[in-house]
Coordinates of C-alpha atoms and ligand atoms in Angstrom, one line a residue:
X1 CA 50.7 70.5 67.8
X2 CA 52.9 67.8 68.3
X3 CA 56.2 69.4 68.0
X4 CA 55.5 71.3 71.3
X5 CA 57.1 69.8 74.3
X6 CA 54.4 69.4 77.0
X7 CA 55.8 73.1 78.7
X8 CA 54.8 74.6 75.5
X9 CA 51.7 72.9 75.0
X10 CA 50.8 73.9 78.9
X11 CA 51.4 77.6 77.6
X12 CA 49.2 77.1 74.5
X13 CA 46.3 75.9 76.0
X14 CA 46.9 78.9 78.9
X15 CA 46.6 81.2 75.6
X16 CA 44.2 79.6 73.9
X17 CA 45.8 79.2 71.0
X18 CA 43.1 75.6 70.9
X19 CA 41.5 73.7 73.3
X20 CA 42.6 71.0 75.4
X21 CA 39.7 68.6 73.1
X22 CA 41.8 69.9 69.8
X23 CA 44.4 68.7 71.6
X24 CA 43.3 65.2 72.4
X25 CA 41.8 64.8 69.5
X26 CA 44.9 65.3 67.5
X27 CA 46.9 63.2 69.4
X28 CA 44.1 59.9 69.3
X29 CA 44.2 60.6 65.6
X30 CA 48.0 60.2 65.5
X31 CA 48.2 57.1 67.5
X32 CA 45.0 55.8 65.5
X33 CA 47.3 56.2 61.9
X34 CA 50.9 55.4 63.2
X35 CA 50.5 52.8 66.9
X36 CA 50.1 50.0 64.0
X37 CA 53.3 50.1 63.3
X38 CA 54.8 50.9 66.7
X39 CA 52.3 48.6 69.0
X40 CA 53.2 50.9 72.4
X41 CA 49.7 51.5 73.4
X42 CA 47.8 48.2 75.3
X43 CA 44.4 50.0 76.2
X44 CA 43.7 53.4 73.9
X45 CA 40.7 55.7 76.2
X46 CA 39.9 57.7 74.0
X47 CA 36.1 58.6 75.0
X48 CA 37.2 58.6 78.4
X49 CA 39.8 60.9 77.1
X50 CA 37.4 63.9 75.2
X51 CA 35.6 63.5 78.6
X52 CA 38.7 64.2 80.9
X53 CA 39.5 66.7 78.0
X54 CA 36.2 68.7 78.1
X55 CA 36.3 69.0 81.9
X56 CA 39.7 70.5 81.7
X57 CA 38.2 73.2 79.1
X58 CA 35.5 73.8 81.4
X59 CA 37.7 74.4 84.3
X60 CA 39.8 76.5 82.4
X61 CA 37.1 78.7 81.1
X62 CA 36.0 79.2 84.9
X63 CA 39.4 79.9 85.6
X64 CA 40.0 77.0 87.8
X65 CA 42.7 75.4 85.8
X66 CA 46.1 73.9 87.2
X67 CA 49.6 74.5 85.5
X68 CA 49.1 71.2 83.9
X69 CA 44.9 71.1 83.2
X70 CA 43.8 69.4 79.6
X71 CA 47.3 68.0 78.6
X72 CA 47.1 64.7 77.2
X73 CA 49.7 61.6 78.8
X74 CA 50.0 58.0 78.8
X75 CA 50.1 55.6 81.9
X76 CA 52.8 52.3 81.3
X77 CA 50.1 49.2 82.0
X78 CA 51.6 48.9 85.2
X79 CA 49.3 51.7 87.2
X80 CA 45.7 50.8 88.4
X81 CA 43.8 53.0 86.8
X82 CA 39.7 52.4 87.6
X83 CA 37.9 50.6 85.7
X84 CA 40.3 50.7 82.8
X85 CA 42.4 47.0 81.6
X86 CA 45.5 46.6 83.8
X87 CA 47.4 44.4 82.5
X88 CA 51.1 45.0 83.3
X89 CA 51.5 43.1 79.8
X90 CA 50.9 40.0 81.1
X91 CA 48.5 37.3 80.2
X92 CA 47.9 36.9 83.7
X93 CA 46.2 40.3 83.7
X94 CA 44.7 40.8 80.8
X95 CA 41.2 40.6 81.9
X96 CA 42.1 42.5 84.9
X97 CA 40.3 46.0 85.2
X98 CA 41.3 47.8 88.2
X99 CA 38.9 48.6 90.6
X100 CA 40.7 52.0 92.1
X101 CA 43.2 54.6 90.9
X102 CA 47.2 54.3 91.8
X103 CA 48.0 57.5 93.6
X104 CA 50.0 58.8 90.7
X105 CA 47.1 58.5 88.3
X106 CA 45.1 60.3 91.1
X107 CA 47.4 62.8 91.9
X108 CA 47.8 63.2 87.7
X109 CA 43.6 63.4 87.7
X110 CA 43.7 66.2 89.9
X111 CA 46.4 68.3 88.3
X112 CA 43.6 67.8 85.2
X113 CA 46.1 65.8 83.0
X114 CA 44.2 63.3 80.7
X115 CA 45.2 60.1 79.9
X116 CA 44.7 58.6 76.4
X117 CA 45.5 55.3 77.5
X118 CA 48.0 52.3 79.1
X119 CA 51.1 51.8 76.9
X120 CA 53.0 48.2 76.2
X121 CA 55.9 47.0 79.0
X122 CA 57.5 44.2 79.2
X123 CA 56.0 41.5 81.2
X124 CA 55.9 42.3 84.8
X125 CA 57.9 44.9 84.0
X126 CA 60.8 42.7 83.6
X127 CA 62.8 43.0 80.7
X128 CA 65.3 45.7 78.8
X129 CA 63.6 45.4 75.4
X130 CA 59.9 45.0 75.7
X131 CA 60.5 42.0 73.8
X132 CA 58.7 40.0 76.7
X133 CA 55.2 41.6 76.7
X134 CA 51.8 39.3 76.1
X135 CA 50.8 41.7 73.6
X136 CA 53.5 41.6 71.4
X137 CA 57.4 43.6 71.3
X138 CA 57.2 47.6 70.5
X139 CA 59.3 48.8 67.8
X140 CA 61.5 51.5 68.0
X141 CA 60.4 54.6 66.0
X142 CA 63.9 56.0 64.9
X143 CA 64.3 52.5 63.6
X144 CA 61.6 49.7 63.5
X145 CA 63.6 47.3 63.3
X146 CA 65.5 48.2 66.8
X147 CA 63.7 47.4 70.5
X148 CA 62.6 50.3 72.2
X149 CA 64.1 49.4 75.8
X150 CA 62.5 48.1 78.2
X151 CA 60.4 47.7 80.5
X152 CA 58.9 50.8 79.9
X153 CA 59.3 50.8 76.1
X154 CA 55.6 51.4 75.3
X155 CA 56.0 54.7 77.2
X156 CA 59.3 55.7 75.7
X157 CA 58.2 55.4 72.0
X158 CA 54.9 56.5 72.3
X159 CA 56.6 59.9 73.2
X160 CA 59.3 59.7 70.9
X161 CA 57.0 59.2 67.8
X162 CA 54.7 62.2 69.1
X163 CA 51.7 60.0 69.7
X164 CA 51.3 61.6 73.3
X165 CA 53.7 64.7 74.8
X166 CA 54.6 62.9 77.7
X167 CA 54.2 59.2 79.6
X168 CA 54.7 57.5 83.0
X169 CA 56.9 54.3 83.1
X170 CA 58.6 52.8 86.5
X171 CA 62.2 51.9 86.7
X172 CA 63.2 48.8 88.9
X173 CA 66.3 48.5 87.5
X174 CA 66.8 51.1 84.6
X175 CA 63.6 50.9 82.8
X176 CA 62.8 54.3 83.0
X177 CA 66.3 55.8 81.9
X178 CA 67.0 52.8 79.1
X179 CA 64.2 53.2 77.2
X180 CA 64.6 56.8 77.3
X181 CA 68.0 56.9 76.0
X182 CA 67.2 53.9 73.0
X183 CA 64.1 56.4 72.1
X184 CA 66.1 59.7 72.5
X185 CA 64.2 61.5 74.9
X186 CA 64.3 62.5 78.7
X187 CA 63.9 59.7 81.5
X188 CA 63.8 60.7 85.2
X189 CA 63.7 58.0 87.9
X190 CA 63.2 59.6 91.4
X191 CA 64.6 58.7 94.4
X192 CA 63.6 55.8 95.9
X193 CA 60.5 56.8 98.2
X194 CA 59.9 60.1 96.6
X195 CA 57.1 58.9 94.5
X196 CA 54.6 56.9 95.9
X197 CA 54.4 53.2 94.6
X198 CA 50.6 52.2 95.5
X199 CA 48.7 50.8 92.7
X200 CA 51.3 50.2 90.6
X201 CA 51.7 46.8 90.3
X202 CA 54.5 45.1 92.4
X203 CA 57.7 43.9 90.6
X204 CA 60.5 44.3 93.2
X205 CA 59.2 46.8 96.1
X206 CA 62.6 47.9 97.6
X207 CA 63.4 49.0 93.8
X208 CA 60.6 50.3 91.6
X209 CA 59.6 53.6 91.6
X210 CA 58.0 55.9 89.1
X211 CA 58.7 58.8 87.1
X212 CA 58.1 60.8 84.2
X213 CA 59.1 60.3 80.1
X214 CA 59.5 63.2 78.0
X215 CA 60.7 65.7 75.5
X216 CA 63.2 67.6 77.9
X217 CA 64.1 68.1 81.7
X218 CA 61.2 70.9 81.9
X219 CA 58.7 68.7 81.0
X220 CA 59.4 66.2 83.5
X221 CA 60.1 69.0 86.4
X222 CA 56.2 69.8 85.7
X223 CA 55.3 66.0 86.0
X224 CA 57.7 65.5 89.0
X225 CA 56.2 68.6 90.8
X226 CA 52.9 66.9 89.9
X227 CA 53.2 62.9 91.0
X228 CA 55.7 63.7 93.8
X229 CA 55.3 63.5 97.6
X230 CA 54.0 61.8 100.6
X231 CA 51.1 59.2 100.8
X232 CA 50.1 57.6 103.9
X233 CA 49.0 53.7 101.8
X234 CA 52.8 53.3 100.6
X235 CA 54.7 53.0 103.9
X236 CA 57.9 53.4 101.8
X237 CA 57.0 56.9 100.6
X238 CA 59.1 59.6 102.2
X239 CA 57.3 62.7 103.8
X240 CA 59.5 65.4 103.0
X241 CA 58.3 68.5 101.1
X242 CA 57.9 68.7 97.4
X243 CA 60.0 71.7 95.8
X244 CA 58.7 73.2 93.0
X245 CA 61.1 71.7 90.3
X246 CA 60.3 74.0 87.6
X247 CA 61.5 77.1 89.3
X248 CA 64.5 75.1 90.7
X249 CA 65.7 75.2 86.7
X250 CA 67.4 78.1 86.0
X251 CA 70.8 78.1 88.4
X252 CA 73.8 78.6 86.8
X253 CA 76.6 75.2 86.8
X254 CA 79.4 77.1 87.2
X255 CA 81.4 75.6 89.7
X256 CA 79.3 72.0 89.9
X257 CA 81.6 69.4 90.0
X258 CA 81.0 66.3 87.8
X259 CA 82.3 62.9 88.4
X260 CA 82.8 60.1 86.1
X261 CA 82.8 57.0 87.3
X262 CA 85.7 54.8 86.0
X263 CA 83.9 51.5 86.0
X264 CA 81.0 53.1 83.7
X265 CA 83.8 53.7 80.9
X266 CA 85.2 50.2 80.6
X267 CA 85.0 46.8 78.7
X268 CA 81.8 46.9 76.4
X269 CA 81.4 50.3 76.0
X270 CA 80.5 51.2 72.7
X271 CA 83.7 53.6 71.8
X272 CA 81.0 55.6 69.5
X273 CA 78.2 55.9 72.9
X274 CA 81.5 56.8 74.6
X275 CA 82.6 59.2 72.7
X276 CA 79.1 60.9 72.3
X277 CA 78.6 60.8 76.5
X278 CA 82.5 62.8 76.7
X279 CA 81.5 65.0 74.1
X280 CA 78.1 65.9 76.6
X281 CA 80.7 65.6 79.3
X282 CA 82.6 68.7 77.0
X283 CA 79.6 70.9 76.9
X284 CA 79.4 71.2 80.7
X285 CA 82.7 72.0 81.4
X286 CA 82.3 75.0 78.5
X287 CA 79.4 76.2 80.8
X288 CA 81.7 76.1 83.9
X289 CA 81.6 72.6 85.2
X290 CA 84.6 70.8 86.6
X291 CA 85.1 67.0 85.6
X292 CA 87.0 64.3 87.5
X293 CA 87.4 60.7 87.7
X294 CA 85.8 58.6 90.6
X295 CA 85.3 55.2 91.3
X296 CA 82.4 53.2 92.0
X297 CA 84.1 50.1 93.2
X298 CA 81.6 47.4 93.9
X299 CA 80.2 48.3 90.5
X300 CA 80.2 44.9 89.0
X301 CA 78.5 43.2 92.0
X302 CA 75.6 45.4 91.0
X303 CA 74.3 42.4 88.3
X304 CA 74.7 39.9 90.2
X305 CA 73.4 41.1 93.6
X306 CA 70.3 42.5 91.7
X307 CA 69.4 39.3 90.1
X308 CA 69.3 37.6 93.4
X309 CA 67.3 40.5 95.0
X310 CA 64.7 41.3 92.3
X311 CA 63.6 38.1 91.5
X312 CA 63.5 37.1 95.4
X313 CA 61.1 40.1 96.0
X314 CA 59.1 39.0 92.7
X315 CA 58.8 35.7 93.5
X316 CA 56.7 37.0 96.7
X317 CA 55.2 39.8 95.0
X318 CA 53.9 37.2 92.2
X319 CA 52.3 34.2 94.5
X320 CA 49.2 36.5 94.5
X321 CA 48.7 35.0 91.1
X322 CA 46.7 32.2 91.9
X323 CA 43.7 32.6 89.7
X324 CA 41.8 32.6 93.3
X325 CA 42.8 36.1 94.2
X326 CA 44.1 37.2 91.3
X327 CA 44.5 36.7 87.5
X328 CA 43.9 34.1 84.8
X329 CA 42.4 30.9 85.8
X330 CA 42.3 27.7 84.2
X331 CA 39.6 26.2 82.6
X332 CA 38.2 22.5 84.5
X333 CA 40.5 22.4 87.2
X334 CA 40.8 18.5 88.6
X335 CA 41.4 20.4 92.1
X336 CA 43.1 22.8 93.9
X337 CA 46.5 22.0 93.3
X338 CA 45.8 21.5 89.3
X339 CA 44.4 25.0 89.4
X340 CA 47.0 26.7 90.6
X341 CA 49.5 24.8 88.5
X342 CA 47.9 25.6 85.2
X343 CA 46.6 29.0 85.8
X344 CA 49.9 29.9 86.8
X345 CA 52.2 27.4 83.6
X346 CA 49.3 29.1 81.3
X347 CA 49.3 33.1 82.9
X348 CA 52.9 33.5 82.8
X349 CA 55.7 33.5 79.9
X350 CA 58.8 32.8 80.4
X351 CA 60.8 35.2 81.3
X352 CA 58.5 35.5 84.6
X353 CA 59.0 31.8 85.1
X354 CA 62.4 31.9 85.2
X355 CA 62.1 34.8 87.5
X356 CA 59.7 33.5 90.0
X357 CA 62.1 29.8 89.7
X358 CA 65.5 32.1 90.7
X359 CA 63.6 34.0 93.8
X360 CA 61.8 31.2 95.5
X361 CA 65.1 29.2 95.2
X362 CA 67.3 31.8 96.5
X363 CA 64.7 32.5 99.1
X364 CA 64.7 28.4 100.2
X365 CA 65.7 27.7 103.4
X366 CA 69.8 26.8 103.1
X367 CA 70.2 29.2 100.5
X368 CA 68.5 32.1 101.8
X369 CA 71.7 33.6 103.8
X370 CA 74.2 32.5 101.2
X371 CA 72.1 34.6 98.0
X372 CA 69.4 36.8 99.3
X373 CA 71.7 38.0 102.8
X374 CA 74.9 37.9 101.0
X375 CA 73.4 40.2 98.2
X376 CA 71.6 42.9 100.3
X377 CA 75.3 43.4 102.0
X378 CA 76.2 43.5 98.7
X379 CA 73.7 46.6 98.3
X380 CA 75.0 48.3 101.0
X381 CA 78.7 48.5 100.0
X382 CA 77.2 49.6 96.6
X383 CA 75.3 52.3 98.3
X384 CA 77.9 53.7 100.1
X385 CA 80.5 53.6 97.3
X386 CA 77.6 56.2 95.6
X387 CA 77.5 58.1 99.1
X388 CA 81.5 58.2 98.8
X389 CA 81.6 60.0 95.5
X390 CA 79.5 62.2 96.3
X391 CA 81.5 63.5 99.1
X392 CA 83.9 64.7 96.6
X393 CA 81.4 65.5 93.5
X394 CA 77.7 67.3 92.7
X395 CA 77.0 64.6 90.8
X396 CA 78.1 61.2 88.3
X397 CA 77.5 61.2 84.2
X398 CA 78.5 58.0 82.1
X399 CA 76.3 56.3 79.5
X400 CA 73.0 55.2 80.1
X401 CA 73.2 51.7 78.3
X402 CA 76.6 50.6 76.9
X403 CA 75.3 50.4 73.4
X404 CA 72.4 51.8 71.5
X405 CA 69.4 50.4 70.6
X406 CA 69.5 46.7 69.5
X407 CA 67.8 45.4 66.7
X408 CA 64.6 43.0 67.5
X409 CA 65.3 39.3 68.8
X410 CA 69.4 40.0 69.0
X411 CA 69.7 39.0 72.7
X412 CA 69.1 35.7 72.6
X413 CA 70.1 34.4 76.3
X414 CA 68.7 36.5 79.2
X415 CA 72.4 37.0 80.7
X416 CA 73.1 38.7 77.5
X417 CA 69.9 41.0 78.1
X418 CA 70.9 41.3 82.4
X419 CA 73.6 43.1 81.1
X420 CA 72.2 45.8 78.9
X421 CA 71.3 47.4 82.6
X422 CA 75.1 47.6 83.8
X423 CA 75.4 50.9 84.4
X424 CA 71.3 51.6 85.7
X425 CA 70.8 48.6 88.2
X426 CA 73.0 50.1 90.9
X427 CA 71.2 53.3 91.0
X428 CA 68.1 51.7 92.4
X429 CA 69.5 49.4 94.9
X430 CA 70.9 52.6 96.2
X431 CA 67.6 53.9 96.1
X432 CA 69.1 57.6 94.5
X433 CA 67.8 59.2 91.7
X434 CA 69.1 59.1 87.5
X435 CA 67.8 61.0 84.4
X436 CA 68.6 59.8 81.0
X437 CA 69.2 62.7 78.4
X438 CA 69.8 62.6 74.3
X439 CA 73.3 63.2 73.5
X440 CA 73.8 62.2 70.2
X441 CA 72.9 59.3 67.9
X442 CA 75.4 56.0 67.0
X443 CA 74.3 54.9 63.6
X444 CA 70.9 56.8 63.6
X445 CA 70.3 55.6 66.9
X446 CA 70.3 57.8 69.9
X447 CA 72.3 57.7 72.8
X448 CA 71.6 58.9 76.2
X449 CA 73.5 60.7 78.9
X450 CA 73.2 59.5 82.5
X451 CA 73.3 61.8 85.2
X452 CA 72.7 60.4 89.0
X453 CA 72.3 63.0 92.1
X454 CA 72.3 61.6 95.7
X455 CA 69.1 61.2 97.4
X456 CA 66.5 63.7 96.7
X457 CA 68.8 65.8 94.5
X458 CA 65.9 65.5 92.0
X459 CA 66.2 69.2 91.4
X460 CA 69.9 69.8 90.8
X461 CA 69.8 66.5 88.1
X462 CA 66.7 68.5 86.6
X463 CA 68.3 71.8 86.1
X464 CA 71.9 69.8 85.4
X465 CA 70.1 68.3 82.4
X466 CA 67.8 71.2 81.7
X467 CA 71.2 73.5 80.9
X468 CA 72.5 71.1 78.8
X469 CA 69.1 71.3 76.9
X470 CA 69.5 75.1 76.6
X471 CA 72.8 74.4 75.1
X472 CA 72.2 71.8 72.7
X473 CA 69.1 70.4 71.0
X474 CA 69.3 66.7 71.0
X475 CA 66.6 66.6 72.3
X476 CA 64.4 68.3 70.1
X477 CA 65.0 65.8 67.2
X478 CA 62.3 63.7 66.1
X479 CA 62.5 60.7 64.1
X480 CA 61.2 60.2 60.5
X481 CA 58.6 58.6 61.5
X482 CA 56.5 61.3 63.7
X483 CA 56.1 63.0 59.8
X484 CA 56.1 60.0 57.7
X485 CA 53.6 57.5 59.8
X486 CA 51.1 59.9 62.2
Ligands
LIG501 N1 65.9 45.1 83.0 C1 65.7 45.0 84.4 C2 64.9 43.8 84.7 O1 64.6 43.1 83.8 C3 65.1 46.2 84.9 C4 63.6 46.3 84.6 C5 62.9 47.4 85.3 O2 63.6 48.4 85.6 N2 61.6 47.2 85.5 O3 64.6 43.5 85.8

């Protein structure tokens, strides 16, 4: 069963061809034998999951079943889910069980999806390697001795190793599409505002957003079409009518003009990832596309002016970690001050520390206008230099992450890791939407294809990528390990 993509799945379950508990079952026996070696699930629910599973048969044998009814998922630790462990791979969290549902995991309840459980992240969700999560790094399952990406790494190898058909992760600044492309499977992150962020835990709030994992471009137009929309408790979220991505897939490309960015073809690009992305780049123009070069000129601010604005949002976003409202406290406090000292030294590891130590400085008064000002102009001129090429293109394709996957503990010095997200971290202080897609594999590792789309062009990107699946199959290959371990 787990060699169907989650669109064939959806169809097998319409026929009957076995029940959404088979189902289930199958895949909590896979993550049972194989997540030893992989360590991307946090929280496995797997009673709560026949449960969820034997309502969806129900419904479906009363014929009250929704496109999506029994199939099986997996949150990222970073949505609220009631009274399930919410950890957002943090100490601080770990005896955190969430008292209500994010709207995602609601709207995903209500399409009858079932959740087998909360997959591993880095740390806050900061980190491009899922090296920095409490509960230990997640391996890579075309390679265990490779990261998985990050932050939502968890997610992206669960799929990847078949333990669950499809998985939720957030992207703040590329954690969505990197870990898709290190695992070799689809990645989409919305537009910013298109999916609505509350109850998922708070890392930067002008950048995160959520979106779907999985096998292929399909799969994530049915999750899209599911977790999309309006929601009157995020003030962020954008009312504007959900189209219905799956029937938006089948428009022919001829005539869509591509752009490649100059600046996303530079100084450490791997010439083999390169080479892979040009030869995707080939396979559109055989099925009509156009290709030209564009520039994105403030490109290499993106890094810097992130790293200012991200932690400076987190920094806020993370003082409700007292261990008075929320999160780990310390045992024998001397007094106030000691309590909130140690719960927070003892709570937090240290890539967070760091974090929270950049934002509240740049954030200071005296520094405030010269960093945190200074980089949100920077945003805007990168904005606009997206808004510009799209004047003259459909859309932008370049690599998703300059190399493949790197092996465990090989970025030593967080600048080193900062700059895995090069060509990802502009997208979201633009706010427009990217999907990762497989496009080959650089010493057995596989390498993803970016495409971006202006704001809201969450359908075109979707059937961009969906062609290309129809004309390769990338991404229908599976690492050893799906056969060998589950
Ligand atoms: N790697 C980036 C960071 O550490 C982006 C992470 C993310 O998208 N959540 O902040």
């Amino acid at each position: 069963m787990y060699e169907k993509t989650l669109t064939q799945l959806a169809a097998a379950l319409k026929s009957g061809e076995f029940s959404s508990r088979e189902l289930t079952a199958h895949y909590l026996q896979r993550i049972e034998k194989a997540d030893g070696h992989l360590n991307s699930f946090i929280s496995v629910t797997a009673e709560q999951a026949l449960q969820q599973a034997e309502v969806a048969d129900n419904a479906r044998a009363s014929g009250n079943a929704g496109r999506l009814a029994g199939i099986p998922l997996a949150l990222k630790d970073i949505f609220c889910t009631q009274g399930v462990k919410t950890s957002c791979g943090s100490k601080m969290l770990d005896n955190f069980i969430a008292p209500y549902n994010a709207t995602v995991v609601e709207k995903l309840n209500a399409a009858g999806t079932i959740s087998l459980g909360k997959t591993n992240m880095d740390e806050f969700a900061m980190g491009s390697s899922n090296e920095s999560s409490y509960y230990g790094p997640v391996k890579n399952p075309w390679d265990l001795t490779a990261v998985p990406g990050g932050s939502s790494g968890g997610s992206a190898a669960a799929v990847a190793a078949g333990l669950v058909p499809a998985a939720m992760g957030t992207d703040t600044g590329g954690s969505i599409r990197q870990p898709a492309a290190f695992c070799g499977i689809t990645g989409l992150k919305p537009t910013y505002g298109r999916v609505s962020r509350f109850g998922i835990i708070a890392y930067a709030s002008s950048l995160d957003q959520a979106g779907p994992l999985a096998r292929s471009a399909e799969d994530c137009a049915h999750l899209l079409g599911v977790i999309a929309g309006h929601d009157g408790r995020d003030s962020t979220s954008v009312a504007r009518g959900v189209p219905d991505y799956v029937e938006g897939l089948n428009a022919p490309l001829s005539g869509l003009k591509i752009g490649l960015p100059k600046e996303y073809f530079g100084d450490g690009l791997d010439p083999e990832v390169e080479k892979a992305v040009r030869e995707a780049v080939k396979v559109y123009e055989s099925l009509g596309a156009t290709v030209r070069e564009v520039s994105l000129p403030h490109t290499h601010y993106a890094i810097p002016a992130y790293y200012v604005i991200a932690p400076a949002e987190a920094s806020s976003n993370l003082s409700r970690y007292d261990g008075v409202r929320f999160g780990h406290r310390c045992d024998n406090p001397s007094d106030l001050i000691d309590l909130y000292k140690r719960s927070r030294e003892e709570g937090f590891g240290e890539e967070v520390k760091r974090r929270i130590l950049i934002g509240t400085h740049t954030l200071s008064e005296g520094f405030f206008d010269a960093y945190y000002t200074k980089a949100q102009q920077v945003r805007r001129l990168i904005r606009q230099d997206f808004l510009d090429a799209f004047e003259d293109v459909d859309v932008l394709m370049g690599p998703a992450s300059p190399t493949p996957a790197f092996d465990l503990g090989a970025k030593k010095d967080p600048v080193s890791m900062y700059l895995q997200d090069i060509y990802t971290i502009a997208v979201n202080l633009a706010g427009i939407p990217g999907i990762s897609v497989p496009a080959g594999f650089v010493g057995g590792r596989p390498v993803g294809l970016q495409i971006l789309g202006t704001h809201f062009a969450e359908a075109q990107l979707l059937n961009v990528a969906h062609q290309f699946q129809q004309a390769t199959d990338w991404h229908l290959q599976r690492p050893a390990f799906a056969e060998e371990y589950a």
